[in-house]
Amino acid sequence: MVVRETKETRVVVELTRGGPLSISAPVPFLAHMVETLLYYAGLGGRLEAKVLRDLDEGHHVIEDVGLALGMALSELAGDRRSIARYGWAIVPMDEAEAVVAVDLGGRPYWVVKARLPRIAIGGYPTYMFPHFVRSLASELKATIHVRALGEDPHHIIEAAHKALGLALRQALAPSDRPVTTK
């Protein structure tokens, strides 16, 4: 179990390989996206996020959920010697399409290429999407590349979360092959 508590937020994450999901977050679209990501990753468990001091438009809770989720996924990956390490997916959602590639090799890096208008969807400012990916990648110690196209920002971000979940499912899959030639 991961607990991340700051002056602004408290986030608790417990992940399992499969099983039911319980997601509670004060930003409705964030809760929807976390549930989507974990569902497509084939994971179960719970995530509870609370705002302790509301200073902004969801910035702290979105960032802290990304960080705590990255920590919990890193715990699930273990020593990374018995997982596939790499994963990728292409997901269409109506007019949107997302391409995601993941490397769980221990090198945190992130790239997000998506044109998103600066609006809020269910309390989630779209400018926070790249920040969420960065927070997740930094604590997961993963390289995550996201390219997403489309017209509807909801569809763009949701397709990206679905693709990220599918890529993580591949990367976290058990494997008896060495994860590197080094």
CSV table of N, CA and C in Angstrom, one decimal:
chain,number,residue,atom,x,y,z
A,1,MET,N,0.8,-1.2,0.0
A,1,MET,CA,0.0,0.0,0.0
A,1,MET,C,0.9,1.2,0.0
A,2,VAL,N,0.5,2.2,-0.8
A,2,VAL,CA,1.2,3.5,-0.9
A,2,VAL,C,0.3,4.6,-0.3
A,3,VAL,N,0.9,5.4,0.6
A,3,VAL,CA,0.2,6.5,1.2
A,3,VAL,C,1.0,7.7,0.9
A,4,ARG,N,0.5,8.7,0.2
A,4,ARG,CA,1.1,10.0,0.0
A,4,ARG,C,0.3,11.1,0.6
A,5,GLU,N,0.9,11.8,1.6
A,5,GLU,CA,0.2,12.8,2.3
A,5,GLU,C,1.0,14.1,2.3
A,6,THR,N,0.4,15.2,1.8
A,6,THR,CA,1.1,16.5,1.8
A,6,THR,C,0.1,17.4,2.6
A,7,LYS,N,0.5,18.7,2.6
A,7,LYS,CA,-0.4,19.7,3.2
A,7,LYS,C,-1.7,19.9,2.4
A,8,GLU,N,-1.6,19.5,1.1
A,8,GLU,CA,-2.7,19.7,0.2
A,8,GLU,C,-3.6,18.5,0.0
A,9,THR,N,-3.0,17.3,0.0
A,9,THR,CA,-3.8,16.1,-0.4
A,9,THR,C,-3.3,14.9,0.5
A,10,ARG,N,-4.2,13.9,0.4
A,10,ARG,CA,-3.9,12.6,0.9
A,10,ARG,C,-4.4,11.5,-0.1
A,11,VAL,N,-3.4,10.7,-0.5
A,11,VAL,CA,-3.7,9.7,-1.6
A,11,VAL,C,-3.3,8.3,-1.0
A,12,VAL,N,-4.2,7.4,-1.1
A,12,VAL,CA,-3.9,6.0,-0.7
A,12,VAL,C,-4.2,5.1,-1.9
A,13,VAL,N,-3.2,4.2,-2.2
A,13,VAL,CA,-3.3,3.4,-3.4
A,13,VAL,C,-2.9,1.9,-3.0
A,14,GLU,N,-3.7,1.0,-3.3
A,14,GLU,CA,-3.4,-0.4,-3.2
A,14,GLU,C,-3.8,-1.1,-4.5
A,15,LEU,N,-2.8,-1.8,-5.1
A,15,LEU,CA,-3.0,-2.4,-6.4
A,15,LEU,C,-2.8,-3.9,-6.3
A,16,THR,N,-3.6,-4.6,-7.1
A,16,THR,CA,-3.5,-6.1,-7.2
A,16,THR,C,-3.6,-6.5,-8.7
A,17,ARG,N,-3.1,-7.6,-9.0
A,17,ARG,CA,-3.2,-8.1,-10.4
A,17,ARG,C,-4.6,-8.7,-10.5
A,18,GLY,N,-5.5,-7.9,-11.0
A,18,GLY,CA,-6.9,-8.3,-11.2
A,18,GLY,C,-7.7,-8.0,-10.0
A,19,GLY,N,-9.0,-8.3,-10.1
A,19,GLY,CA,-9.9,-8.1,-9.0
A,19,GLY,C,-10.7,-6.8,-9.2
A,20,PRO,N,-11.6,-6.5,-8.3
A,20,PRO,CA,-12.4,-5.3,-8.4
A,20,PRO,C,-11.6,-4.0,-8.2
A,21,LEU,N,-12.1,-2.9,-8.7
A,21,LEU,CA,-11.5,-1.6,-8.6
A,21,LEU,C,-12.5,-0.7,-7.8
A,22,SER,N,-11.9,0.1,-6.9
A,22,SER,CA,-12.6,1.1,-6.2
A,22,SER,C,-11.8,2.4,-6.3
A,23,ILE,N,-12.4,3.4,-6.9
A,23,ILE,CA,-11.7,4.7,-7.1
A,23,ILE,C,-12.5,5.8,-6.6
A,24,SER,N,-11.9,6.6,-5.7
A,24,SER,CA,-12.5,7.8,-5.1
A,24,SER,C,-11.6,9.0,-5.2
A,25,ALA,N,-12.0,10.0,-6.0
A,25,ALA,CA,-11.2,11.2,-6.1
A,25,ALA,C,-12.1,12.4,-6.2
A,26,PRO,N,-11.7,13.6,-5.7
A,26,PRO,CA,-12.6,14.7,-5.7
A,26,PRO,C,-12.8,15.4,-7.1
A,27,VAL,N,-12.0,15.0,-8.1
A,27,VAL,CA,-12.1,15.4,-9.4
A,27,VAL,C,-12.7,14.3,-10.3
A,28,PRO,N,-14.0,14.4,-10.7
A,28,PRO,CA,-14.7,13.3,-11.3
A,28,PRO,C,-14.0,12.8,-12.5
A,29,PHE,N,-13.5,13.6,-13.4
A,29,PHE,CA,-12.8,13.1,-14.6
A,29,PHE,C,-11.5,12.4,-14.2
A,30,LEU,N,-10.8,12.8,-13.2
A,30,LEU,CA,-9.6,12.1,-12.7
A,30,LEU,C,-10.0,10.7,-12.3
A,31,ALA,N,-11.0,10.6,-11.5
A,31,ALA,CA,-11.5,9.3,-11.0
A,31,ALA,C,-11.8,8.4,-12.2
A,32,HIS,N,-12.5,8.9,-13.2
A,32,HIS,CA,-12.8,8.2,-14.4
A,32,HIS,C,-11.6,7.7,-15.2
A,33,MET,N,-10.6,8.6,-15.3
A,33,MET,CA,-9.4,8.3,-16.0
A,33,MET,C,-8.5,7.2,-15.3
A,34,VAL,N,-8.4,7.4,-14.0
A,34,VAL,CA,-7.6,6.4,-13.2
A,34,VAL,C,-8.3,5.0,-13.3
A,35,GLU,N,-9.6,5.0,-13.1
A,35,GLU,CA,-10.3,3.7,-13.3
A,35,GLU,C,-10.1,3.1,-14.7
A,36,THR,N,-10.2,3.9,-15.7
A,36,THR,CA,-10.0,3.5,-17.1
A,36,THR,C,-8.6,2.9,-17.2
A,37,LEU,N,-7.6,3.6,-16.8
A,37,LEU,CA,-6.2,3.2,-16.9
A,37,LEU,C,-6.0,1.9,-16.2
A,38,LEU,N,-6.4,1.7,-14.9
A,38,LEU,CA,-6.2,0.5,-14.2
A,38,LEU,C,-7.0,-0.7,-14.8
A,39,TYR,N,-8.2,-0.4,-15.2
A,39,TYR,CA,-9.0,-1.4,-15.9
A,39,TYR,C,-8.3,-2.0,-17.1
A,40,TYR,N,-7.8,-1.2,-18.0
A,40,TYR,CA,-7.1,-1.6,-19.2
A,40,TYR,C,-5.8,-2.2,-18.9
A,41,ALA,N,-5.2,-1.9,-17.7
A,41,ALA,CA,-4.0,-2.5,-17.3
A,41,ALA,C,-4.2,-3.9,-16.7
A,42,GLY,N,-5.5,-4.2,-16.5
A,42,GLY,CA,-5.8,-5.5,-15.9
A,42,GLY,C,-5.6,-5.6,-14.4
A,43,LEU,N,-5.6,-4.4,-13.7
A,43,LEU,CA,-5.3,-4.3,-12.3
A,43,LEU,C,-6.6,-4.1,-11.5
A,44,GLY,N,-6.5,-4.5,-10.2
A,44,GLY,CA,-7.6,-4.2,-9.3
A,44,GLY,C,-7.0,-3.4,-8.1
A,45,GLY,N,-7.9,-3.2,-7.1
A,45,GLY,CA,-7.4,-2.5,-5.9
A,45,GLY,C,-8.2,-1.2,-5.7
A,46,ARG,N,-7.6,-0.3,-5.0
A,46,ARG,CA,-8.3,0.9,-4.6
A,46,ARG,C,-7.4,2.1,-4.7
A,47,LEU,N,-8.0,3.2,-5.0
A,47,LEU,CA,-7.3,4.5,-4.9
A,47,LEU,C,-8.3,5.5,-4.2
A,48,GLU,N,-7.9,6.1,-3.2
A,48,GLU,CA,-8.7,7.1,-2.5
A,48,GLU,C,-7.8,8.4,-2.4
A,49,ALA,N,-8.4,9.5,-3.0
A,49,ALA,CA,-7.7,10.8,-3.0
A,49,ALA,C,-8.6,11.8,-2.3
A,50,LYS,N,-8.0,12.6,-1.5
A,50,LYS,CA,-8.7,13.7,-0.8
A,50,LYS,C,-8.0,15.0,-0.9
A,51,VAL,N,-8.7,16.0,-1.0
A,51,VAL,CA,-8.1,17.4,-0.9
A,51,VAL,C,-8.1,17.8,0.5
A,52,LEU,N,-7.0,18.2,1.1
A,52,LEU,CA,-7.0,18.6,2.5
A,52,LEU,C,-7.0,20.2,2.5
A,53,ARG,N,-6.4,20.8,1.5
A,53,ARG,CA,-6.4,22.2,1.4
A,53,ARG,C,-6.6,22.6,0.0
A,54,ASP,N,-7.7,23.2,-0.4
A,54,ASP,CA,-8.0,23.5,-1.8
A,54,ASP,C,-7.3,24.8,-2.2
A,55,LEU,N,-6.2,24.7,-2.9
A,55,LEU,CA,-5.5,25.9,-3.3
A,55,LEU,C,-5.6,26.2,-4.8
A,56,ASP,N,-6.1,25.3,-5.6
A,56,ASP,CA,-6.1,25.5,-7.0
A,56,ASP,C,-7.2,24.7,-7.7
A,57,GLU,N,-7.1,24.6,-9.0
A,57,GLU,CA,-8.1,23.9,-9.7
A,57,GLU,C,-7.8,22.4,-10.0
A,58,GLY,N,-7.5,21.7,-8.9
A,58,GLY,CA,-7.2,20.3,-9.0
A,58,GLY,C,-5.8,20.0,-9.2
A,59,HIS,N,-4.9,21.0,-9.4
A,59,HIS,CA,-3.5,20.7,-9.7
A,59,HIS,C,-2.8,19.7,-8.7
A,60,HIS,N,-2.9,20.0,-7.4
A,60,HIS,CA,-2.2,19.2,-6.5
A,60,HIS,C,-2.7,17.8,-6.4
A,61,VAL,N,-4.1,17.6,-6.4
A,61,VAL,CA,-4.6,16.2,-6.3
A,61,VAL,C,-4.3,15.4,-7.6
A,62,ILE,N,-4.3,16.0,-8.8
A,62,ILE,CA,-4.0,15.3,-10.0
A,62,ILE,C,-2.5,14.9,-10.0
A,63,GLU,N,-1.6,15.8,-9.6
A,63,GLU,CA,-0.2,15.5,-9.5
A,63,GLU,C,0.1,14.4,-8.5
A,64,ASP,N,-0.5,14.6,-7.3
A,64,ASP,CA,-0.3,13.6,-6.2
A,64,ASP,C,-0.9,12.2,-6.5
A,65,VAL,N,-2.0,12.2,-7.2
A,65,VAL,CA,-2.5,10.9,-7.7
A,65,VAL,C,-1.5,10.2,-8.7
A,66,GLY,N,-1.0,11.0,-9.6
A,66,GLY,CA,0.0,10.5,-10.5
A,66,GLY,C,1.2,10.0,-9.8
A,67,LEU,N,1.7,10.7,-8.8
A,67,LEU,CA,2.9,10.3,-8.1
A,67,LEU,C,2.6,9.0,-7.3
A,68,ALA,N,1.5,9.0,-6.5
A,68,ALA,CA,1.2,7.8,-5.7
A,68,ALA,C,0.9,6.6,-6.6
A,69,LEU,N,0.2,6.8,-7.7
A,69,LEU,CA,-0.1,5.7,-8.6
A,69,LEU,C,1.2,5.1,-9.2
A,70,GLY,N,2.2,6.0,-9.5
A,70,GLY,CA,3.5,5.6,-10.0
A,70,GLY,C,4.2,4.8,-9.0
A,71,MET,N,4.2,5.2,-7.7
A,71,MET,CA,4.8,4.4,-6.6
A,71,MET,C,4.2,3.0,-6.5
A,72,ALA,N,2.9,3.0,-6.5
A,72,ALA,CA,2.2,1.7,-6.4
A,72,ALA,C,2.5,0.8,-7.6
A,73,LEU,N,2.5,1.3,-8.8
A,73,LEU,CA,2.8,0.5,-9.9
A,73,LEU,C,4.3,0.0,-9.9
A,74,SER,N,5.2,0.9,-9.3
A,74,SER,CA,6.6,0.5,-9.2
A,74,SER,C,6.7,-0.7,-8.2
A,75,GLU,N,5.9,-0.6,-7.1
A,75,GLU,CA,5.9,-1.8,-6.2
A,75,GLU,C,5.4,-3.0,-6.8
A,76,LEU,N,4.4,-2.9,-7.7
A,76,LEU,CA,3.8,-4.1,-8.4
A,76,LEU,C,4.9,-4.7,-9.3
A,77,ALA,N,5.7,-3.8,-10.0
A,77,ALA,CA,6.7,-4.3,-10.9
A,77,ALA,C,7.8,-5.0,-10.2
A,78,GLY,N,8.0,-4.8,-8.9
A,78,GLY,CA,9.0,-5.5,-8.1
A,78,GLY,C,10.4,-5.1,-8.6
A,79,ASP,N,11.3,-6.1,-8.7
A,79,ASP,CA,12.7,-5.8,-9.1
A,79,ASP,C,12.8,-5.7,-10.6
A,80,ARG,N,11.7,-5.9,-11.3
A,80,ARG,CA,11.6,-5.7,-12.8
A,80,ARG,C,12.4,-6.8,-13.6
A,81,ARG,N,12.9,-7.8,-12.9
A,81,ARG,CA,13.6,-8.8,-13.6
A,81,ARG,C,12.7,-9.9,-14.2
A,82,SER,N,11.5,-9.9,-13.7
A,82,SER,CA,10.6,-11.0,-14.2
A,82,SER,C,9.3,-10.5,-14.9
A,83,ILE,N,9.5,-9.3,-15.5
A,83,ILE,CA,8.4,-8.7,-16.2
A,83,ILE,C,8.8,-8.5,-17.7
A,84,ALA,N,7.9,-8.3,-18.5
A,84,ALA,CA,8.2,-8.1,-20.0
A,84,ALA,C,8.9,-6.7,-20.2
A,85,ARG,N,8.7,-5.8,-19.4
A,85,ARG,CA,9.4,-4.5,-19.4
A,85,ARG,C,8.8,-3.5,-20.4
A,86,TYR,N,8.6,-3.9,-21.6
A,86,TYR,CA,8.1,-3.0,-22.7
A,86,TYR,C,6.6,-3.3,-22.9
A,87,GLY,N,5.9,-2.2,-23.3
A,87,GLY,CA,4.5,-2.3,-23.7
A,87,GLY,C,4.1,-1.2,-24.6
A,88,TRP,N,3.2,-1.4,-25.5
A,88,TRP,CA,2.7,-0.4,-26.4
A,88,TRP,C,1.3,-0.7,-26.8
A,89,ALA,N,0.6,0.4,-27.2
A,89,ALA,CA,-0.8,0.2,-27.7
A,89,ALA,C,-1.2,1.4,-28.5
A,90,ILE,N,-2.2,1.1,-29.4
A,90,ILE,CA,-2.8,2.1,-30.2
A,90,ILE,C,-4.3,2.0,-29.9
A,91,VAL,N,-5.0,3.0,-29.5
A,91,VAL,CA,-6.4,3.0,-29.2
A,91,VAL,C,-7.1,4.1,-29.9
A,92,PRO,N,-8.2,3.7,-30.7
A,92,PRO,CA,-9.0,4.7,-31.2
A,92,PRO,C,-10.2,5.0,-30.3
A,93,MET,N,-10.7,6.2,-30.3
A,93,MET,CA,-12.0,6.5,-29.6
A,93,MET,C,-12.7,7.5,-30.4
A,94,ASP,N,-13.7,7.1,-31.1
A,94,ASP,CA,-14.4,8.0,-32.1
A,94,ASP,C,-13.3,8.6,-33.0
A,95,GLU,N,-13.3,10.0,-33.0
A,95,GLU,CA,-12.3,10.7,-33.8
A,95,GLU,C,-10.9,10.7,-33.3
A,96,ALA,N,-10.7,10.3,-32.1
A,96,ALA,CA,-9.4,10.4,-31.4
A,96,ALA,C,-8.6,9.1,-31.6
A,97,GLU,N,-7.3,9.2,-31.5
A,97,GLU,CA,-6.4,8.1,-31.6
A,97,GLU,C,-5.2,8.4,-30.7
A,98,ALA,N,-4.9,7.4,-29.8
A,98,ALA,CA,-3.7,7.5,-29.0
A,98,ALA,C,-2.8,6.4,-29.2
A,99,VAL,N,-1.5,6.7,-29.2
A,99,VAL,CA,-0.4,5.8,-29.4
A,99,VAL,C,0.5,5.9,-28.1
A,100,VAL,N,0.7,4.9,-27.4
A,100,VAL,CA,1.5,4.9,-26.1
A,100,VAL,C,2.5,3.8,-26.2
A,101,ALA,N,3.7,4.2,-25.7
A,101,ALA,CA,4.8,3.2,-25.6
A,101,ALA,C,5.4,3.4,-24.2
A,102,VAL,N,5.7,2.3,-23.5
A,102,VAL,CA,6.2,2.3,-22.1
A,102,VAL,C,7.4,1.4,-22.0
A,103,ASP,N,8.4,1.9,-21.2
A,103,ASP,CA,9.6,1.1,-20.9
A,103,ASP,C,9.7,1.1,-19.4
A,104,LEU,N,9.6,0.0,-18.7
A,104,LEU,CA,9.7,0.0,-17.2
A,104,LEU,C,11.1,-0.3,-16.8
A,105,GLY,N,12.1,0.1,-17.6
A,105,GLY,CA,13.5,-0.2,-17.3
A,105,GLY,C,14.2,0.6,-16.2
A,106,GLY,N,13.4,1.5,-15.6
A,106,GLY,CA,14.0,2.2,-14.5
A,106,GLY,C,14.5,3.6,-14.8
A,107,ARG,N,14.3,4.1,-16.0
A,107,ARG,CA,14.7,5.4,-16.4
A,107,ARG,C,13.5,6.3,-16.6
A,108,PRO,N,13.3,7.2,-15.7
A,108,PRO,CA,12.1,8.0,-15.8
A,108,PRO,C,12.2,9.1,-16.9
A,109,TYR,N,11.3,9.1,-17.8
A,109,TYR,CA,11.3,10.1,-18.9
A,109,TYR,C,9.9,10.1,-19.4
A,110,TRP,N,9.4,11.2,-20.0
A,110,TRP,CA,8.1,11.3,-20.5
A,110,TRP,C,8.0,12.2,-21.7
A,111,VAL,N,7.2,11.9,-22.6
A,111,VAL,CA,6.9,12.7,-23.8
A,111,VAL,C,5.4,12.7,-24.0
A,112,VAL,N,4.8,13.8,-24.1
A,112,VAL,CA,3.3,13.9,-24.4
A,112,VAL,C,3.1,14.8,-25.5
A,113,LYS,N,2.6,14.3,-26.6
A,113,LYS,CA,2.3,15.1,-27.8
A,113,LYS,C,0.8,15.0,-28.1
A,114,ALA,N,0.1,16.1,-27.6
A,114,ALA,CA,-1.3,16.1,-27.8
A,114,ALA,C,-1.7,17.6,-27.8
A,115,ARG,N,-2.5,18.0,-28.8
A,115,ARG,CA,-3.1,19.3,-28.8
A,115,ARG,C,-4.4,19.3,-28.0
A,116,LEU,N,-4.3,20.0,-26.9
A,116,LEU,CA,-5.5,20.1,-26.1
A,116,LEU,C,-5.9,21.5,-25.8
A,117,PRO,N,-7.1,21.9,-26.0
A,117,PRO,CA,-7.5,23.3,-25.6
A,117,PRO,C,-7.4,23.4,-24.1
A,118,ARG,N,-7.2,24.6,-23.6
A,118,ARG,CA,-7.0,24.8,-22.2
A,118,ARG,C,-8.4,25.0,-21.6
A,119,ILE,N,-9.0,23.8,-21.3
A,119,ILE,CA,-10.4,23.8,-20.7
A,119,ILE,C,-10.4,22.8,-19.5
A,120,ALA,N,-11.5,22.7,-18.8
A,120,ALA,CA,-11.6,21.7,-17.7
A,120,ALA,C,-12.7,20.7,-18.1
A,121,ILE,N,-12.4,19.5,-17.9
A,121,ILE,CA,-13.4,18.4,-18.1
A,121,ILE,C,-13.7,17.7,-16.8
A,122,GLY,N,-14.9,17.8,-16.3
A,122,GLY,CA,-15.2,17.2,-15.0
A,122,GLY,C,-14.3,17.7,-13.9
A,123,GLY,N,-13.9,18.9,-13.9
A,123,GLY,CA,-13.0,19.5,-12.9
A,123,GLY,C,-11.5,19.2,-13.2
A,124,TYR,N,-11.2,18.6,-14.3
A,124,TYR,CA,-9.8,18.2,-14.7
A,124,TYR,C,-9.3,19.2,-15.7
A,125,PRO,N,-8.4,20.1,-15.4
A,125,PRO,CA,-7.8,21.0,-16.4
A,125,PRO,C,-7.0,20.2,-17.4
A,126,THR,N,-7.3,20.4,-18.7
A,126,THR,CA,-6.5,19.6,-19.7
A,126,THR,C,-5.0,19.8,-19.6
A,127,TYR,N,-4.6,21.0,-19.2
A,127,TYR,CA,-3.1,21.2,-19.2
A,127,TYR,C,-2.5,20.3,-18.1
A,128,MET,N,-3.2,19.7,-17.3
A,128,MET,CA,-2.7,18.8,-16.3
A,128,MET,C,-2.4,17.4,-16.8
A,129,PHE,N,-2.9,17.1,-18.0
A,129,PHE,CA,-2.7,15.7,-18.5
A,129,PHE,C,-1.2,15.4,-18.7
A,130,PRO,N,-0.4,16.3,-19.4
A,130,PRO,CA,1.0,16.0,-19.5
A,130,PRO,C,1.7,15.9,-18.1
A,131,HIS,N,1.2,16.7,-17.2
A,131,HIS,CA,1.8,16.8,-15.8
A,131,HIS,C,1.5,15.5,-15.1
A,132,PHE,N,0.3,14.9,-15.3
A,132,PHE,CA,-0.1,13.6,-14.7
A,132,PHE,C,0.9,12.5,-15.2
A,133,VAL,N,1.1,12.5,-16.5
A,133,VAL,CA,2.0,11.5,-17.1
A,133,VAL,C,3.4,11.7,-16.6
A,134,ARG,N,3.9,12.9,-16.4
A,134,ARG,CA,5.2,13.1,-15.9
A,134,ARG,C,5.3,12.6,-14.4
A,135,SER,N,4.3,12.9,-13.6
A,135,SER,CA,4.3,12.5,-12.2
A,135,SER,C,4.3,11.0,-12.2
A,136,LEU,N,3.5,10.3,-13.0
A,136,LEU,CA,3.4,8.9,-13.0
A,136,LEU,C,4.8,8.3,-13.4
A,137,ALA,N,5.3,8.8,-14.5
A,137,ALA,CA,6.6,8.3,-15.0
A,137,ALA,C,7.7,8.5,-14.0
A,138,SER,N,7.8,9.6,-13.3
A,138,SER,CA,8.9,9.8,-12.4
A,138,SER,C,8.9,8.8,-11.2
A,139,GLU,N,7.7,8.5,-10.7
A,139,GLU,CA,7.7,7.6,-9.5
A,139,GLU,C,7.7,6.1,-10.0
A,140,LEU,N,7.1,5.8,-11.2
A,140,LEU,CA,7.2,4.5,-11.7
A,140,LEU,C,8.6,4.1,-12.3
A,141,LYS,N,9.4,5.2,-12.4
A,141,LYS,CA,10.7,5.0,-13.0
A,141,LYS,C,10.6,4.4,-14.4
A,142,ALA,N,9.7,5.0,-15.2
A,142,ALA,CA,9.4,4.5,-16.5
A,142,ALA,C,9.6,5.6,-17.6
A,143,THR,N,9.9,5.1,-18.8
A,143,THR,CA,9.8,6.0,-19.9
A,143,THR,C,8.4,5.8,-20.5
A,144,ILE,N,7.7,6.9,-20.7
A,144,ILE,CA,6.3,6.9,-21.2
A,144,ILE,C,6.2,7.9,-22.3
A,145,HIS,N,5.8,7.4,-23.5
A,145,HIS,CA,5.6,8.3,-24.7
A,145,HIS,C,4.1,8.2,-25.0
A,146,VAL,N,3.5,9.4,-25.2
A,146,VAL,CA,2.1,9.5,-25.5
A,146,VAL,C,2.0,10.4,-26.7
A,147,ARG,N,1.3,9.9,-27.8
A,147,ARG,CA,1.0,10.8,-28.9
A,147,ARG,C,-0.5,10.6,-29.1
A,148,ALA,N,-1.2,11.7,-29.1
A,148,ALA,CA,-2.7,11.6,-29.3
A,148,ALA,C,-3.2,12.7,-30.2
A,149,LEU,N,-4.1,12.2,-31.0
A,149,LEU,CA,-4.8,13.1,-32.0
A,149,LEU,C,-6.3,13.1,-31.8
A,150,GLY,N,-6.9,14.2,-32.2
A,150,GLY,CA,-8.4,14.2,-32.2
A,150,GLY,C,-8.9,15.6,-32.1
A,151,GLU,N,-10.2,15.6,-32.0
A,151,GLU,CA,-10.9,16.9,-31.8
A,151,GLU,C,-11.5,17.1,-30.4
A,152,ASP,N,-12.1,16.1,-29.8
A,152,ASP,CA,-12.7,16.2,-28.5
A,152,ASP,C,-11.7,15.9,-27.5
A,153,PRO,N,-11.3,16.9,-26.6
A,153,PRO,CA,-10.3,16.6,-25.6
A,153,PRO,C,-10.6,15.5,-24.6
A,154,HIS,N,-11.9,15.3,-24.3
A,154,HIS,CA,-12.3,14.1,-23.5
A,154,HIS,C,-11.9,12.8,-24.2
A,155,HIS,N,-12.2,12.7,-25.5
A,155,HIS,CA,-11.8,11.5,-26.2
A,155,HIS,C,-10.3,11.3,-26.3
A,156,ILE,N,-9.6,12.4,-26.5
A,156,ILE,CA,-8.1,12.4,-26.7
A,156,ILE,C,-7.5,11.8,-25.4
A,157,ILE,N,-7.9,12.4,-24.2
A,157,ILE,CA,-7.3,12.0,-22.9
A,157,ILE,C,-7.8,10.6,-22.6
A,158,GLU,N,-9.0,10.3,-22.8
A,158,GLU,CA,-9.5,8.9,-22.5
A,158,GLU,C,-8.8,7.9,-23.3
A,159,ALA,N,-8.7,8.1,-24.6
A,159,ALA,CA,-8.0,7.2,-25.5
A,159,ALA,C,-6.5,7.0,-25.0
A,160,ALA,N,-5.9,8.1,-24.6
A,160,ALA,CA,-4.5,8.0,-24.0
A,160,ALA,C,-4.5,7.1,-22.8
A,161,HIS,N,-5.4,7.3,-21.9
A,161,HIS,CA,-5.4,6.5,-20.6
A,161,HIS,C,-5.7,5.0,-21.0
A,162,LYS,N,-6.6,4.7,-21.9
A,162,LYS,CA,-6.8,3.3,-22.3
A,162,LYS,C,-5.5,2.7,-22.9
A,163,ALA,N,-4.9,3.5,-23.8
A,163,ALA,CA,-3.6,3.0,-24.4
A,163,ALA,C,-2.6,2.8,-23.4
A,164,LEU,N,-2.5,3.7,-22.4
A,164,LEU,CA,-1.5,3.6,-21.4
A,164,LEU,C,-1.7,2.4,-20.5
A,165,GLY,N,-3.0,2.1,-20.2
A,165,GLY,CA,-3.3,0.9,-19.4
A,165,GLY,C,-3.0,-0.3,-20.2
A,166,LEU,N,-3.3,-0.4,-21.5
A,166,LEU,CA,-2.9,-1.6,-22.3
A,166,LEU,C,-1.4,-1.8,-22.4
A,167,ALA,N,-0.7,-0.7,-22.5
A,167,ALA,CA,0.8,-0.8,-22.6
A,167,ALA,C,1.3,-1.2,-21.3
A,168,LEU,N,0.8,-0.7,-20.2
A,168,LEU,CA,1.3,-1.2,-18.8
A,168,LEU,C,0.9,-2.7,-18.6
A,169,ARG,N,-0.2,-3.1,-19.1
A,169,ARG,CA,-0.6,-4.5,-19.0
A,169,ARG,C,0.5,-5.4,-19.6
A,170,GLN,N,0.9,-5.0,-20.8
A,170,GLN,CA,2.0,-5.7,-21.5
A,170,GLN,C,3.3,-5.7,-20.8
A,171,ALA,N,3.7,-4.5,-20.3
A,171,ALA,CA,5.0,-4.3,-19.7
A,171,ALA,C,5.1,-5.0,-18.4
A,172,LEU,N,4.0,-5.1,-17.6
A,172,LEU,CA,4.0,-5.7,-16.3
A,172,LEU,C,3.7,-7.2,-16.4
A,173,ALA,N,3.5,-7.7,-17.6
A,173,ALA,CA,3.2,-9.2,-17.7
A,173,ALA,C,4.4,-10.0,-17.3
A,174,PRO,N,4.2,-11.1,-16.6
A,174,PRO,CA,5.3,-11.9,-16.2
A,174,PRO,C,6.1,-12.4,-17.4
A,175,SER,N,7.4,-12.5,-17.2
A,175,SER,CA,8.3,-13.0,-18.3
A,175,SER,C,9.5,-13.7,-17.7
A,176,ASP,N,10.0,-14.8,-18.3
A,176,ASP,CA,11.2,-15.4,-17.8
A,176,ASP,C,12.4,-15.0,-18.7
A,177,ARG,N,12.2,-14.1,-19.7
A,177,ARG,CA,13.3,-13.6,-20.5
A,177,ARG,C,14.0,-12.5,-19.7
A,178,PRO,N,15.3,-12.4,-19.9
A,178,PRO,CA,16.0,-11.2,-19.3
A,178,PRO,C,15.5,-10.0,-19.9
A,179,VAL,N,15.3,-8.9,-19.1
A,179,VAL,CA,14.7,-7.7,-19.6
A,179,VAL,C,15.7,-6.8,-20.4
A,180,THR,N,17.0,-7.2,-20.4
A,180,THR,CA,18.0,-6.5,-21.2
A,180,THR,C,19.1,-7.4,-21.7
A,181,THR,N,19.8,-7.0,-22.7
A,181,THR,CA,21.0,-7.8,-23.1
A,181,THR,C,22.2,-7.4,-22.4
A,182,LYS,N,22.1,-6.4,-21.5
A,182,LYS,CA,23.3,-5.9,-20.8
A,182,LYS,C,23.6,-6.8,-19.6
